């Protein structure tokens, strides 16, 4: 209820302000309409098939956040001031003096120096990324994702958003501490002048700041101008007061003794003590201080609101770092040289350093004991309060402003589904009101801790992780050198960026190895989520460039190696036509290439198409393969006949050793009634694959014949369409109905190894049974006896062979009765198949398609053997889930096309899914 009311209030308030601004400013910018992004892959495929209508609206991409009445900021207002406001945070007036007390002047300068080096290196890296292309809204997420990829960009962006949310609560706690001290000095309290008052005041302050940010850039800019003036005035107020020295004896007894060499000498070395239950040392003090330097990203966080972000971010950030580091150094030195670590506050102790030192256990004043000592040292104390509030609230305001935009960019790009809800845009300029509610809730939760020293080290880890990844992004891009890496900012170095990355990681581990591991685990989790979801992006990051370079290098290395049977992998060329019309072919290809291989799904069309249609077909086919989780590529070839196109594909597909070595085609179910030219083309395609050195597989998954006999309506003009796969006749599927190839636990795969084909007839079943399916299948082997060898000897020989090849099986059978004549019923079935394809020689010339009596007599022995094999397969493998059988070799000069198809048909008719397999004469794949 509270969130809903806040959203309504924000929108109403923004609407009123827009009306007022429209009366003042005649020229207003146009709303950001955005451009359509890619829709969900499944929806696009279904829309392509006409299954669902196109939506009326599309998601917008990462918006170019010109949100606030068309306001665009320069480098001073948009980068320098936000960075200064972010860097001049809670540590400036509340902890820098305490840090000097703990670490001493020397170590404090070292801490500031190390922090400054990290931030300067990160700024140089960030500047290189910022100047490498056009920037839009989304801050760090946009910069990293477009440079290194969505996985790293989203992970870094979300970690940064979380760190900024917590930093907002930390700075709000700092404001509350100062405010409580002021109330306490006047004897006023809400509950206890401690944690509970901090929670109450902080909650109100957070809510007010979120409202200011949600109202718009004009209000936030006005607030920033006032805050920066207040902080600068407070800094000079402190410097002047410290240089002038104590004005009263009360200031002296409370530790402000004025700048002197003696005081500097006393405070030069460290004096680490226990504070608020924690034993401090150099690392803990560094962890508390470092968040004060984490404002270098402020300009990048609002890069969409900058007039020229590529020029503004480097200039403004580096100037801000120089100014802020100088101010911290001056204030640290003045604190250490002008105030004592411990003071009693009693006038009687003036001039007695021994008494001052003796009060250590119970001292209430001094650098160690009084967080408000800067008010004492300033020219006018109340101005330090104002500066402290301005510094803390301005940093919190900057953090609160950046998070909703980053979350909105992540949600709009659909990187993390959980953030899509918070990316909804409100009003004319697309305000992220839901994002403000989210950051308010996160900041409020950490504000309830109400302990600044507890929150600071946590933020340090997240900021260091983010800075480490920013430096790594620059190093990676500069090292890989993708073509699109052309940053306008030249003052960076890849090894300097790498040093920054290593430095951040080392500091993280030193501060807290446990928190470093937790941060790393969170980052890896976010990274793997994006990697697993694989959002559709075309940002061409440096990781893509690296993958390309590595891939090309490995392909070239592989092309130099000689082919070896031990490294054989099935690489399929599948002639599917339109991918969604022969899904069973893709299923088989997916099973065979499931582990460590790939397939090429090909469609050949005789008519030429324009470039747009060709690209649409290729994109559709590729996405169809991805939708079916197939490993491979889709190829569309137009302007070729089927035979010419297949020759072109075999000769030109693949690269080097990654060329196809197995050809997969579906069985022609309608061979008896199709045009003769279609039958001839099919037969020639099988022969062509053998001629060009490929192994050939023919898949038959369903009978697809009797059930559709009455609906057969192939007109002559549909021949080309069916052949080249442009269009399948609406009456039936030429290559059979679709039956999903799904194998359950305990499924049986029967292997009929009838001829020696180099072993591929055994290797493919092994791959299918053990690697291609979710559940391991049982292999049953059927072989013919060796000529002139006893059955038992053939059995032992085959058994030893399979042991040598390390192929496990559940059953081995040597077929003894292969020479038994086929039954009359089988002959009758065969004769009915070829009845319409019988002919006689014409002028002594044999038809290459039809079957003459002379051919039947000449090939009677082979035909008889195939018919007998059909009976044996029906007897032994009728209950199998898949049959793999040796494919008869197509001899075009002696075997007509019709007879060859009749052999395949009679063998596989009314059987479970059958895969005919035969290696080429050059193929030898089994090895010891």
CSV table of C-alpha atoms in Angstrom, one decimal, residues 18 60 96 137 154 312 465 520 663 808:
chain,number,residue,atom,x,y,z
A,18,UNK,CA,5.7,19.6,-15.9
A,60,UNK,CA,12.0,0.1,-25.5
A,96,UNK,CA,38.8,12.2,8.8
A,137,UNK,CA,21.3,6.0,-19.9
A,154,UNK,CA,24.8,-6.7,-15.8
A,312,UNK,CA,32.5,15.6,-19.9
A,465,UNK,CA,34.9,-5.3,-6.9
A,520,UNK,CA,32.9,-12.9,-5.7
A,663,UNK,CA,25.0,-36.6,-44.9
A,808,UNK,CA,29.6,-52.2,-24.5
